[in-house]
Amino acid sequence: MRDGQDLMREIVALVAKDLTLLLRDRGGFFFTFIFPLVFAVFFGTIFSGSGAESRKLPIAVVDEDSSADSRAVIAQLDTVAEFDTQGMSRGAAVEAVRLGRRVAYVAFPKGFGEARRRMFYGRGPEIELGFDPSRKAEAGMIQGLLARHLSAQVGQLLSNRSSLRSWIHETEVSVDSSATGGGRRGALRRFLGELDRFTGEVADSTPGAAGDGGGWQPVSFKNVDVARVRSGPRNAYQVSFPQGIVWGIFSCAFGFGLSLVHERTRGTLVRLRIAPISRGKILAAKATACLVAIVGIATLLLSFGALVFGVRATSPALLAIAVLSAAIAFVGLMMLFSVLGKTEATVSGLGRAAMLLMSMAGGGMVPLFLMPHWMQTVGSFTPVRWTILALEGAIWRDFTLSQMALPCGILLAIGVGTFAAGLKVFRWTEG
Amino acid sequence: MTVPATQSHRDTMLRLSDVRKSYGKTVAVDGLSLQIAAGEVFGLLGPNGAGKSTTVALAVGLLEADRGTVEIAGAGGPADPAVRAKLGVAPQALALYEDLSGAENLRFFGTLQGMAGSALAERVRWALEFVGLTARARDRVSAYSGGMKRRLNLAVAVVHDPPLLLLDEPTVGVDPQSRNAIFGNIETLRRQGRTILYTTHYMEEAERLCNRVGIIDQGTLLALDTVERLIAAHGGRSALVLDENGTERRIETEDPAAEVAKLARRGSLPRFRLEQPDLEAVFLNLTGRHLRD
């Protein structure tokens, strides 16, 4: 009779054999260990924008006015952090937008500068905004940013006593020479005169008042960093690395599922079944090898993420629980898939289809918050959804143990249920 | 390693009693009964699809019989892992890990059989030497030739020194050199007193290696005896084939020597050849078909 030591030795031999085969299969090794890392780094870099440059909106600027005002506005646009401006002719600007090289063009037509100084009479200044109809969101954003910066310029004018009084005097001359009707001209003259007096008095009685914010401001914004309050991901890698781990788990579980089919089609399963070990132990050893490999992948990715990209768990203990729960869920699924099909083609097809669907619906490809609501609901039925939630819960969502219980409990239930079903089918099909 | 003399030819190592196995309407093995004594090399001879591999699968517990019993070394059926430990099997389809070396395959399967430490290392070394693969022990199996893989397949079957070997067509698809090497291995095992169930559709192998042979066709055991007795009972008579000026004439006879002497006395002995009955003739007479039909 065999004792416990013998049984353990046999399981260790089975596990070591599977891990050796995994490491010696270059393709399998790449997709299990390297691809998830590349995935995490690649998408983390994309979503983090790799610096401010990639977040800038590329716009073409057309100056048909060539006035001091238009040049001043354009010079200010060049300093706006959100814009990547490039001056060009109208034709070139339209072509650049049409070809998608620029999101929009901003044209300052002739008379812009003159119209801008005519604040209370005649036609106001006009800016032409040409944009790609498929990029309405960016166009709206550009319009808002332009309005903000132009309003700020007016605010500066009205807030500075000397420039305001200089503008008043220029405007009085301009009104006199304009074609504005007699009644309206008189009213404007009175208003400008009162404004000039007001500016002078305010400046005289409250020194510095006009220049220290007491002037005109359309609205002021106070920015609050909400992320710090609700503890969001510190960087995009904290989102992409859990996704990378999911891909690693997928690849690993898929590889081990296929390896069981290989054992069957290549005859080695016959030898395993003839050996004096039980069917359950064969399957348990295969599952253990898969589990070890998954934990290895997760450790590799998390170590790399922590060292290079600052992906650190708020709770390493909860992270370990999350990884283990996810591993158990996918090992169970792998066992079930591997015994449902007789051939490599069947199991491979089944595995790929499941991987694709679960990944798409569960947030393994695109973060869930970017998906429509119904898709997020569908995602709740996939282990990918709960794996990502559990991993994120330990990495940046600040989950407590009780909050972690739901995703991990679901993952464990999936793992145990599917493994039991797989074992039953295996015993039934393999005699 | 050698089976004690007292055990040879007395204890039954494998007993199949009225075993039947069918797949749907196809009956693969029908009421098969046989006993293999300790130290005996028993040949199961039949064409492809005769039921040989199914018989082996039933004997080792890969398949469960619809009817009948299988007993190994008087210890019970193969469903019991302790009983399966007495078996060494070389399946017809190569059953090796291509990405492991020959030595690693042997170590792995030896461990599954409960071996460890220096005893395992010694058996691995012995098995590699036994099949002539010591020099290639560290090479991955994927780099082996077909013949080398067959030899390693046999080595895996014997690495744990089992008392009963089941070799299912162990020479299929190998080159003559490897085939001779495998024959040499089996003859060595036979000299050591190992019990072997050897399935083949090559009558030459059965004649050369086996103490007794069972003729199987369409799942039924048609005859079972020593090669000599089978030929005597079912092989028919010898034949003298005379070449008479380019025309062949066939004379069937119980006593070829006497027939030649008679022709010589008449002074009419042309060139001739002697055709003696063999297992092919036995099979032909029993089934009306050739072994390789």
XYZ file of C-alpha atoms in Angstrom:
724
model
C 0.000 0.000 0.000
C 1.147 3.493 -0.736
C 1.563 5.982 2.032
C 0.933 9.704 1.979
C 4.525 10.433 1.051
C 4.231 8.273 -2.088
C 0.996 9.983 -3.075
C 2.518 13.417 -2.602
C 5.583 12.410 -4.614
C 3.379 11.301 -7.487
C 1.392 14.539 -7.477
C 4.623 16.554 -7.348
C 5.949 14.524 -10.290
C 2.775 15.206 -12.304
C 2.891 18.917 -11.480
C 6.612 19.187 -12.255
C 6.096 17.400 -15.547
C 3.348 19.810 -16.631
C 5.331 22.887 -15.607
C 8.435 21.589 -17.403
C 6.400 21.014 -20.554
C 4.931 24.529 -20.269
C 8.358 26.118 -19.934
C 9.744 24.108 -22.846
C 6.915 25.064 -25.192
C 8.183 28.404 -26.517
C 4.849 29.469 -27.998
C 2.984 28.509 -24.866
C 5.559 30.243 -22.696
C 5.272 33.456 -24.717
C 1.486 33.615 -24.599
C 1.371 32.608 -20.951
C 4.106 34.797 -19.485
C 5.237 37.435 -21.980
C 2.057 38.410 -23.811
C 0.115 39.418 -20.671
C 3.040 41.602 -19.621
C 3.208 43.232 -23.055
C -0.581 43.684 -22.941
C -0.484 45.369 -19.537
C 2.396 47.677 -20.416
C 1.039 48.523 -23.876
C -2.483 49.417 -22.802
C -1.270 51.068 -19.623
C 0.940 53.323 -21.723
C -1.859 54.098 -24.172
C -4.416 54.943 -21.505
C -1.953 56.934 -19.458
C -1.335 59.036 -22.576
C 2.422 58.632 -22.169
C 2.734 62.276 -21.100
C 0.857 65.464 -21.892
C 1.713 65.499 -25.587
C -0.732 62.830 -26.639
C -3.614 64.508 -24.772
C -3.271 67.752 -26.775
C -5.894 68.462 -29.375
C -4.271 69.131 -32.719
C -5.877 72.191 -34.322
C -5.031 74.238 -37.385
C -5.039 78.018 -36.991
C -5.874 80.301 -39.911
C -5.110 84.010 -39.445
C -6.826 85.911 -42.270
C -7.011 89.103 -40.243
C -3.330 89.461 -39.439
C -4.169 92.196 -36.952
C -2.432 92.807 -33.655
C -5.525 91.404 -31.927
C -5.692 88.229 -33.975
C -1.972 87.676 -33.518
C -2.323 88.233 -29.772
C -5.187 85.736 -29.537
C -3.270 83.169 -31.594
C -0.164 83.684 -29.476
C -2.270 82.986 -26.420
C -3.783 79.860 -28.005
C -0.245 78.592 -28.528
C 0.253 78.692 -24.789
C -2.940 76.724 -24.036
C -1.876 73.328 -22.695
C -4.798 71.501 -24.262
C -4.005 72.659 -27.814
C -1.380 71.655 -30.295
C -1.694 74.565 -32.749
C -0.293 74.880 -36.217
C -0.733 77.930 -38.393
C -1.669 77.358 -42.016
C -3.723 78.706 -44.907
C -7.470 78.099 -45.015
C -7.160 75.520 -47.809
C -4.438 73.584 -46.010
C -6.407 73.735 -42.762
C -9.576 72.353 -44.365
C -7.547 69.575 -45.995
C -5.796 68.720 -42.712
C -9.159 68.315 -40.963
C -10.655 66.382 -43.869
C -7.750 63.945 -43.808
C -7.972 63.601 -40.032
C -4.560 65.082 -39.352
C -6.121 67.903 -37.308
C -9.266 67.682 -35.201
C -10.462 71.143 -36.218
C -9.376 74.438 -37.655
C -9.894 77.842 -36.060
C -10.056 80.699 -38.549
C -9.836 84.402 -37.609
C -11.507 86.158 -40.560
C -10.668 89.643 -41.799
C -11.938 92.341 -39.433
C -11.689 90.114 -36.368
C -9.409 92.502 -34.516
C -11.527 95.535 -35.332
C -14.775 93.788 -34.370
C -13.239 92.621 -31.136
C -12.523 96.123 -29.988
C -16.129 97.105 -30.847
C -17.643 95.693 -27.738
C -20.967 97.519 -27.377
C -21.953 98.398 -30.924
C -21.803 97.023 -34.430
C -21.200 93.368 -35.145
C -19.177 91.386 -32.617
C -16.022 89.387 -33.391
C -16.486 86.046 -35.124
C -14.278 82.962 -35.096
C -14.838 80.209 -37.617
C -14.514 76.659 -36.250
C -14.303 73.883 -38.818
C -14.308 70.344 -37.513
C -14.625 66.742 -38.520
C -18.315 65.781 -38.029
C -17.240 62.454 -36.542
C -15.388 64.286 -33.768
C -18.133 66.443 -32.361
C -17.024 65.814 -28.806
C -13.585 67.237 -29.461
C -15.122 70.152 -31.409
C -17.324 71.004 -28.429
C -14.310 70.813 -26.185
C -12.327 73.140 -28.481
C -15.226 75.602 -28.599
C -15.421 75.629 -24.820
C -11.695 76.127 -24.437
C -11.692 78.965 -26.987
C -14.591 80.680 -25.245
C -12.838 80.332 -21.915
C -9.581 81.818 -23.119
C -11.207 84.646 -25.095
C -13.393 85.531 -22.107
C -10.290 85.562 -19.978
C -8.762 88.076 -22.354
C -11.819 90.346 -22.004
C -11.596 89.874 -18.272
C -7.962 90.984 -18.333
C -8.903 94.065 -20.365
C -11.642 95.037 -17.941
C -9.548 94.293 -14.906
C -6.633 96.491 -15.867
C -7.301 100.174 -15.203
C -4.900 101.658 -17.729
C -5.795 99.291 -20.556
C -9.510 99.744 -19.829
C -9.294 103.540 -19.898
C -7.211 103.393 -23.061
C -9.891 101.143 -24.623
C -12.640 103.594 -23.533
C -10.919 106.489 -25.221
C -10.298 104.502 -28.412
C -13.909 103.415 -28.475
C -15.229 106.960 -27.976
C -13.301 108.002 -31.075
C -14.487 104.955 -32.957
C -18.141 105.518 -32.020
C -17.980 109.095 -33.204
C -16.718 108.019 -36.599
C -19.063 105.036 -36.932
C -22.392 104.889 -38.693
C -24.204 104.239 -35.438
C -27.485 106.107 -35.148
C -27.637 109.407 -33.211
C -29.700 108.154 -30.223
C -27.666 105.020 -29.739
C -24.403 106.936 -30.240
C -25.413 109.395 -27.533
C -26.248 106.597 -25.113
C -22.935 104.907 -25.827
C -21.031 108.139 -25.305
C -22.766 108.633 -21.935
C -22.043 105.023 -20.905
C -18.370 105.264 -21.899
C -18.016 108.552 -20.093
C -19.546 107.094 -16.897
C -17.357 103.987 -17.207
C -14.278 106.176 -17.599
C -15.240 108.171 -14.524
C -16.025 105.000 -12.554
C -12.685 103.456 -13.511
C -10.836 106.588 -12.482
C -12.716 106.924 -9.156
C -12.377 103.298 -8.207
C -8.713 103.431 -9.001
C -8.293 106.639 -7.012
C -10.269 105.616 -3.890
C -9.266 101.908 -3.751
C -5.730 101.582 -4.888
C -5.075 98.395 -6.729
C -8.704 97.360 -6.737
C -8.999 97.194 -10.482
C -5.805 95.280 -10.871
C -6.183 92.700 -8.117
C -9.276 90.863 -9.167
C -11.872 93.433 -8.416
C -12.611 93.762 -12.129
C -14.859 91.803 -14.443
C -14.701 88.013 -14.415
C -17.266 85.801 -16.182
C -16.850 82.965 -13.711
C -14.062 81.433 -11.692
C -13.447 77.725 -11.192
C -12.084 76.035 -8.141
C -10.623 72.648 -9.058
C -10.952 69.788 -6.586
C -8.995 66.566 -7.154
C -11.865 64.097 -6.706
C -9.585 61.122 -7.397
C -7.800 61.732 -4.127
C -11.073 61.800 -2.254
C -12.460 58.589 -3.728
C -9.093 56.891 -4.139
C -9.200 56.084 -7.866
C -6.420 54.319 -9.761
C -3.210 56.230 -9.341
C -2.252 55.534 -12.924
C -3.490 53.650 -15.980
C -1.214 50.710 -15.215
C -3.310 49.946 -12.159
C -6.132 49.285 -14.609
C -4.120 47.571 -17.344
C -2.179 45.205 -15.068
C -5.296 43.481 -13.682
C -6.385 43.058 -17.304
C -2.952 41.663 -18.141
C -3.245 39.211 -15.257
C -6.623 38.089 -16.592
C -5.039 37.415 -19.980
C -2.232 35.519 -18.302
C -4.726 33.426 -16.362
C -6.672 32.810 -19.553
C -3.625 31.725 -21.518
C -2.423 29.508 -18.731
C -5.774 27.825 -18.102
C -6.316 27.438 -21.821
C -2.869 25.909 -22.265
C -3.425 23.411 -19.479
C -6.874 22.543 -20.806
C -5.351 21.782 -24.158
C -2.533 19.812 -22.548
C -5.087 17.404 -21.115
C -6.459 16.877 -24.611
C -2.895 16.404 -25.883
C -2.432 13.728 -23.232
C -5.502 12.005 -24.587
C -4.724 12.284 -28.298
C -1.018 11.509 -27.939
C -1.572 8.470 -25.772
C 0.148 9.576 -22.580
C -3.179 9.710 -20.771
C -3.369 5.947 -21.317
C -0.113 5.527 -19.401
C -1.345 7.842 -16.648
C -4.562 5.867 -16.353
C -2.724 2.560 -16.266
C -0.400 3.826 -13.541
C -1.553 2.976 -10.010
C -3.045 6.411 -9.372
C -6.664 7.485 -9.408
C -8.373 9.529 -12.125
C -9.157 12.194 -9.556
C -5.502 12.520 -8.673
C -4.517 12.890 -12.324
C -6.978 15.741 -12.688
C -6.059 17.264 -9.340
C -2.387 17.274 -10.292
C -3.175 18.922 -13.612
C -5.225 21.546 -11.788
C -2.453 22.096 -9.232
C 0.113 22.630 -11.985
C -2.207 25.140 -13.603
C -2.759 26.868 -10.280
C 0.983 27.117 -9.626
C 1.556 28.540 -13.109
C -1.219 31.103 -12.683
C 0.119 32.248 -9.334
C 3.556 32.470 -10.961
C 2.227 34.637 -13.779
C 0.353 36.919 -11.415
C 3.439 37.254 -9.211
C 5.603 38.039 -12.225
C 3.225 40.684 -13.538
C 2.583 42.285 -10.184
C 6.279 42.379 -9.336
C 7.083 43.959 -12.681
C 4.186 46.389 -12.332
C 5.263 47.371 -8.820
C 8.917 47.858 -9.692
C 8.485 49.679 -13.000
C 5.049 51.319 -12.968
C 4.216 51.701 -9.298
C 1.323 49.235 -9.402
C 1.138 48.479 -5.710
C -1.610 46.727 -3.851
C -3.263 48.595 -1.037
C -3.575 45.195 0.605
C -1.125 42.446 -0.416
C -3.090 39.887 1.611
C -6.329 40.703 -0.230
C -4.417 40.655 -3.507
C -3.194 37.137 -2.718
C -6.780 36.088 -1.980
C -7.962 37.680 -5.230
C -5.281 35.959 -7.327
C -5.935 32.601 -5.692
C -9.708 32.904 -6.143
C -9.319 33.861 -9.797
C -6.875 31.005 -10.339
C -9.292 28.500 -8.815
C -12.165 29.812 -10.968
C -10.234 29.493 -14.207
C -8.667 26.154 -13.305
C -12.191 24.800 -12.783
C -13.362 26.233 -16.078
C -10.311 24.825 -17.825
C -10.974 21.355 -16.465
C -14.556 21.450 -17.663
C -13.678 22.696 -21.149
C -10.881 20.169 -21.547
C -13.159 17.207 -20.922
C -16.109 18.507 -22.950
C -14.289 18.079 -26.253
C -12.564 14.970 -27.487
C -10.239 16.608 -29.977
C -7.752 19.440 -29.764
C -9.710 21.360 -32.395
C -12.938 21.160 -30.385
C -11.401 22.171 -27.089
C -9.300 24.857 -28.735
C -12.356 26.343 -30.433
C -14.396 26.135 -27.264
C -11.663 27.733 -25.208
C -11.041 30.571 -27.664
C -14.736 31.346 -28.001
C -15.200 31.374 -24.241
C -12.077 33.466 -23.786
C -13.231 36.032 -26.330
C -16.786 36.310 -25.051
C -15.879 36.386 -21.379
C -13.107 38.854 -21.996
C -15.232 41.194 -24.089
C -18.176 41.109 -21.730
C -16.157 41.067 -18.553
C -13.849 44.024 -19.144
C -10.766 42.045 -20.134
C -10.397 44.005 -23.337
C -12.065 47.349 -22.708
C -12.539 48.741 -19.195
C -16.103 48.152 -18.033
C -16.811 51.822 -17.313
C -16.444 52.553 -21.036
C -19.143 50.028 -21.940
C -22.889 50.577 -22.254
C -24.940 49.743 -19.189
C -26.475 46.561 -20.620
C -23.009 45.270 -21.486
C -21.877 45.873 -17.935
C -24.885 43.834 -16.768
C -23.936 40.964 -19.093
C -20.390 41.214 -17.780
C -21.623 40.393 -14.299
C -22.123 36.814 -15.452
C -18.502 36.271 -16.433
C -15.632 35.353 -14.124
C -13.514 37.971 -15.884
C -15.708 40.696 -14.404
C -15.237 39.374 -10.877
C -11.552 38.690 -11.363
C -10.906 42.261 -12.430
C -13.065 43.599 -9.622
C -11.235 41.478 -7.057
C -7.811 42.458 -8.387
C -8.740 46.136 -8.575
C -10.305 45.857 -5.123
C -6.920 44.859 -3.750
C -4.876 47.206 -5.930
C -6.717 50.546 -5.867
C -10.353 50.267 -4.845
C -9.429 49.908 -1.179
C -11.773 46.953 -0.651
C -12.236 45.654 2.829
C -12.262 41.925 3.503
C -16.052 41.912 3.540
C -16.201 43.831 0.238
C -13.765 41.334 -1.243
C -15.960 38.442 -0.140
C -18.459 38.895 -2.982
C -16.139 38.718 -6.015
C -13.885 36.112 -4.420
C -16.851 34.042 -3.263
C -18.309 34.043 -6.771
C -14.946 33.073 -8.256
C -14.497 30.234 -5.769
C -18.017 28.989 -6.462
C -17.329 29.018 -10.214
C -14.047 27.182 -9.699
C -15.365 24.492 -7.390
C -18.542 23.981 -9.424
C -16.853 23.687 -12.792
C -14.048 21.485 -11.432
C -16.584 19.095 -9.929
C -18.503 19.011 -13.205
C -15.259 18.468 -15.138
C -14.230 15.628 -12.848
C -17.595 13.966 -13.282
C -17.422 14.196 -17.073
C -13.791 12.981 -17.005
C -14.690 9.924 -14.944
C -17.627 9.252 -17.206
C -15.751 9.619 -20.496
C -12.528 7.959 -19.406
C -14.164 4.960 -17.768
C 14.485 -9.015 -11.787
C 14.333 -12.672 -12.721
C 11.186 -14.494 -11.784
C 11.987 -17.321 -9.375
C 11.930 -20.728 -11.031
C 9.307 -22.025 -8.676
C 6.875 -19.449 -9.946
C 7.436 -20.115 -13.642
C 4.649 -21.750 -15.596
C 2.611 -22.490 -12.513
C 0.901 -19.369 -11.269
C -1.567 -17.683 -13.552
C -0.529 -14.092 -14.120
C -3.456 -13.071 -16.301
C -6.849 -14.682 -16.537
C -9.630 -13.466 -18.800
C -12.889 -15.331 -18.356
C -15.662 -15.061 -20.909
C -14.919 -11.384 -21.537
C -17.163 -9.467 -23.881
C -16.903 -5.860 -25.024
C -18.982 -4.120 -27.629
C -19.194 -0.579 -28.988
C -22.811 -0.070 -29.876
C -23.698 -2.864 -32.262
C -20.065 -3.714 -32.977
C -18.753 -6.568 -30.878
C -15.034 -5.995 -30.361
C -14.357 -8.969 -28.068
C -16.807 -11.811 -27.728
C -16.595 -14.344 -24.928
C -12.830 -14.395 -24.803
C -11.201 -16.634 -22.218
C -7.515 -17.252 -21.749
C -4.932 -17.768 -19.037
C -1.308 -16.775 -19.153
C 1.026 -18.536 -16.791
C 3.893 -16.850 -14.996
C 7.012 -16.763 -17.156
C 5.082 -17.403 -20.342
C 5.218 -15.317 -23.502
C 1.730 -15.465 -24.919
C 1.067 -14.218 -28.430
C -2.282 -12.857 -29.513
C -2.197 -13.074 -33.293
C -4.790 -11.569 -35.556
C -5.299 -9.028 -38.305
C -5.949 -5.343 -37.678
C -9.329 -4.876 -36.049
C -9.425 -8.434 -34.705
C -9.837 -7.252 -31.106
C -6.234 -7.487 -29.878
C -5.925 -3.900 -28.602
C -9.378 -4.070 -27.037
C -8.272 -7.208 -25.192
C -5.206 -5.394 -23.877
C -7.345 -2.390 -22.879
C -9.682 -4.706 -20.969
C -6.747 -6.457 -19.313
C -5.223 -3.222 -18.010
C -8.509 -1.599 -17.001
C -8.676 1.085 -19.682
C -11.996 -0.435 -20.700
C -14.608 -2.084 -18.597
C -15.944 -5.401 -19.885
C -19.650 -5.702 -20.619
C -19.416 -9.235 -19.319
C -16.791 -11.537 -17.847
C -13.856 -10.952 -15.511
C -10.209 -10.014 -15.651
C -7.853 -11.149 -12.917
C -4.206 -10.269 -12.550
C -1.782 -12.436 -10.579
C -4.631 -13.723 -8.463
C -4.883 -10.290 -6.839
C -8.054 -8.983 -8.474
C -9.063 -6.851 -11.394
C -7.221 -3.875 -12.882
C -9.641 -1.358 -11.348
C -7.571 -1.702 -8.181
C -4.508 0.601 -8.374
C -2.470 -1.907 -6.336
C -3.179 -4.546 -8.984
C -2.308 -2.159 -11.808
C 1.094 -1.684 -10.186
C 1.913 -5.241 -11.349
C 1.464 -4.228 -14.993
C 3.864 -2.820 -17.523
C 2.263 -1.680 -20.751
C 3.646 -0.628 -24.113
C 0.625 0.761 -25.955
C 0.427 0.419 -29.718
C 0.284 4.204 -30.091
C 3.479 5.743 -28.751
C 2.761 7.202 -25.339
C 5.675 9.496 -24.560
C 6.204 13.179 -23.789
C 8.017 14.549 -26.804
C 9.330 17.622 -24.974
C 10.903 15.552 -22.217
C 14.113 13.598 -22.671
C 14.183 9.814 -22.679
C 15.550 9.780 -19.129
C 12.946 12.307 -17.959
C 10.124 10.199 -19.410
C 11.441 7.151 -17.584
C 11.915 9.043 -14.320
C 8.400 10.478 -14.525
C 6.631 7.204 -15.252
C 8.835 5.386 -12.720
C 7.789 7.903 -10.055
C 4.123 7.321 -10.862
C 4.790 3.644 -10.221
C 5.951 4.482 -6.707
C 9.696 4.452 -7.276
C 12.048 7.081 -5.887
C 15.616 7.957 -5.074
C 18.535 5.744 -5.984
C 16.282 2.789 -6.820
C 14.539 4.877 -9.464
C 17.824 6.238 -10.799
C 19.202 2.722 -11.062
C 16.106 1.426 -12.894
C 16.159 4.380 -15.301
C 19.810 3.702 -16.074
C 19.049 0.003 -16.558
C 16.041 0.629 -18.808
C 17.987 3.025 -21.021
C 20.783 0.509 -21.359
C 18.288 -2.304 -21.953
C 16.857 -0.602 -25.039
C 20.175 0.880 -26.177
C 19.348 4.529 -25.574
C 21.947 5.420 -22.941
C 23.806 7.681 -25.351
C 20.607 9.583 -26.194
C 19.208 9.654 -22.664
C 19.320 13.447 -22.383
C 17.931 14.191 -25.825
C 14.325 15.180 -26.120
C 12.095 12.453 -27.486
C 11.049 14.756 -30.335
C 14.596 14.302 -31.688
C 14.362 10.484 -31.643
C 13.758 8.336 -34.717
C 10.585 6.233 -34.900
C 12.526 3.130 -33.894
C 14.110 4.844 -30.915
C 10.694 6.023 -29.737
C 9.413 2.434 -29.974
C 12.334 1.244 -27.883
C 11.703 3.956 -25.306
C 8.013 2.990 -25.304
C 9.142 -0.488 -24.298
C 11.586 0.892 -21.721
C 8.785 2.821 -20.004
C 6.827 -0.442 -19.755
C 9.655 -2.221 -17.940
C 11.216 0.587 -15.893
C 9.344 -0.354 -12.713
C 10.145 -4.040 -13.122
C 6.551 -5.307 -13.393
C 5.854 -9.047 -13.308
C 3.352 -8.851 -16.194
C 4.043 -7.054 -19.458
C 1.437 -6.254 -22.074
C 3.056 -5.297 -25.342
C 0.555 -4.156 -27.943
C 2.124 -4.474 -31.401
C 5.473 -3.171 -30.135
C 7.196 -3.292 -33.514
C 4.628 -1.450 -35.631
C 6.239 0.923 -38.092
C 9.845 0.460 -37.060
C 12.942 -0.085 -39.166
C 14.444 -3.615 -39.325
C 17.322 -2.648 -37.025
C 15.043 -1.408 -34.250
C 12.722 -4.364 -34.812
C 15.585 -6.786 -34.252
C 16.620 -4.805 -31.184
C 13.093 -5.076 -29.780
C 13.044 -8.812 -30.529
C 16.317 -9.093 -28.626
C 14.790 -7.195 -25.687
C 11.777 -9.481 -25.558
C 13.904 -12.597 -25.783
C 15.954 -11.267 -22.882
C 12.777 -10.666 -20.890
C 11.604 -14.168 -21.722
C 14.876 -15.639 -20.505
C 14.441 -13.663 -17.315
C 11.116 -15.431 -16.835
C 8.928 -12.361 -17.335
C 5.294 -12.957 -18.228
C 4.331 -11.249 -21.468
C 1.148 -10.797 -23.462
C 2.340 -9.922 -26.928
C -0.118 -8.858 -29.618
C 0.890 -8.801 -33.251
C -0.343 -9.324 -36.754
C 3.081 -10.563 -37.858
C 3.078 -14.346 -37.690
C 6.899 -14.402 -37.812
C 7.007 -12.523 -34.510
C 4.539 -14.868 -32.873
C 6.447 -17.917 -34.126
C 9.788 -16.537 -32.988
C 8.881 -15.127 -29.594
C 5.840 -16.864 -28.146
C 5.427 -20.044 -26.126
C 1.757 -20.148 -26.926
C -0.334 -18.275 -29.432
C -4.001 -17.413 -29.511
C -5.513 -16.786 -32.929
C -8.110 -14.041 -32.722
C -10.426 -12.727 -35.408
C -13.514 -10.532 -35.209
C -13.336 -10.553 -31.440
C -13.362 -14.309 -31.094
C -10.500 -16.527 -30.001
C -10.397 -19.198 -32.712
C -7.561 -21.355 -31.465
C -4.975 -21.376 -28.714
C -1.925 -23.577 -28.321
C 1.786 -23.786 -28.908
C 2.918 -22.776 -32.380
C 3.832 -26.377 -33.277
C 0.482 -27.759 -32.166
C -1.472 -25.038 -33.906
C 0.346 -25.751 -37.147
C -0.099 -29.446 -36.707
C -3.786 -29.072 -36.007
C -4.752 -26.317 -38.410
C -1.840 -25.662 -40.765
C -2.609 -28.367 -43.241
C -0.027 -30.469 -45.020
C 3.394 -29.505 -46.307
C 3.715 -29.074 -50.032
C 6.439 -29.907 -52.511
C 6.348 -27.421 -55.359
C 8.005 -28.986 -58.432
C 9.371 -26.915 -61.315
C 8.672 -29.070 -64.398
C 10.091 -27.221 -67.410
C 8.729 -23.909 -66.212
C 5.440 -25.302 -65.011
C 4.849 -25.575 -61.257
C 3.224 -28.691 -59.842
C 2.173 -28.830 -56.206
C 2.186 -32.055 -54.199
C 0.720 -31.883 -50.701
C 2.154 -34.427 -48.319
C 2.381 -35.378 -44.666
C 5.973 -36.533 -45.157
C 7.928 -34.349 -47.596
C 11.165 -36.343 -47.174
C 9.468 -39.569 -48.144
C 7.856 -37.891 -51.130
C 11.228 -36.539 -52.324
C 12.778 -39.969 -51.890
C 9.969 -41.515 -53.899
C 10.446 -39.043 -56.768
C 14.193 -39.617 -56.715
C 13.754 -43.363 -56.935
C 11.631 -42.880 -60.034
C 14.404 -40.790 -61.533
C 11.989 -37.948 -62.134
C 13.046 -35.426 -59.480
C 13.042 -31.914 -60.973
C 13.963 -28.713 -59.176
C 11.638 -28.251 -56.226
C 10.964 -26.201 -53.112
C 9.305 -27.189 -49.885
C 6.392 -25.143 -48.476
C 5.738 -25.933 -44.850
C 2.599 -24.804 -43.047
C 2.940 -21.797 -40.759
C 0.693 -19.602 -38.653
C -0.403 -17.779 -41.792
C -1.710 -21.107 -43.067
C -3.321 -21.739 -39.707
C -5.136 -18.422 -39.895
C -6.103 -19.015 -43.520
C -7.511 -22.407 -42.685
C -9.384 -21.111 -39.662
C -10.870 -18.008 -41.236
C -10.624 -18.389 -44.989
C -8.690 -15.100 -45.041
C -5.065 -14.059 -44.917
C -3.671 -12.323 -41.823
C -3.096 -9.115 -43.729
C -6.423 -9.015 -45.541
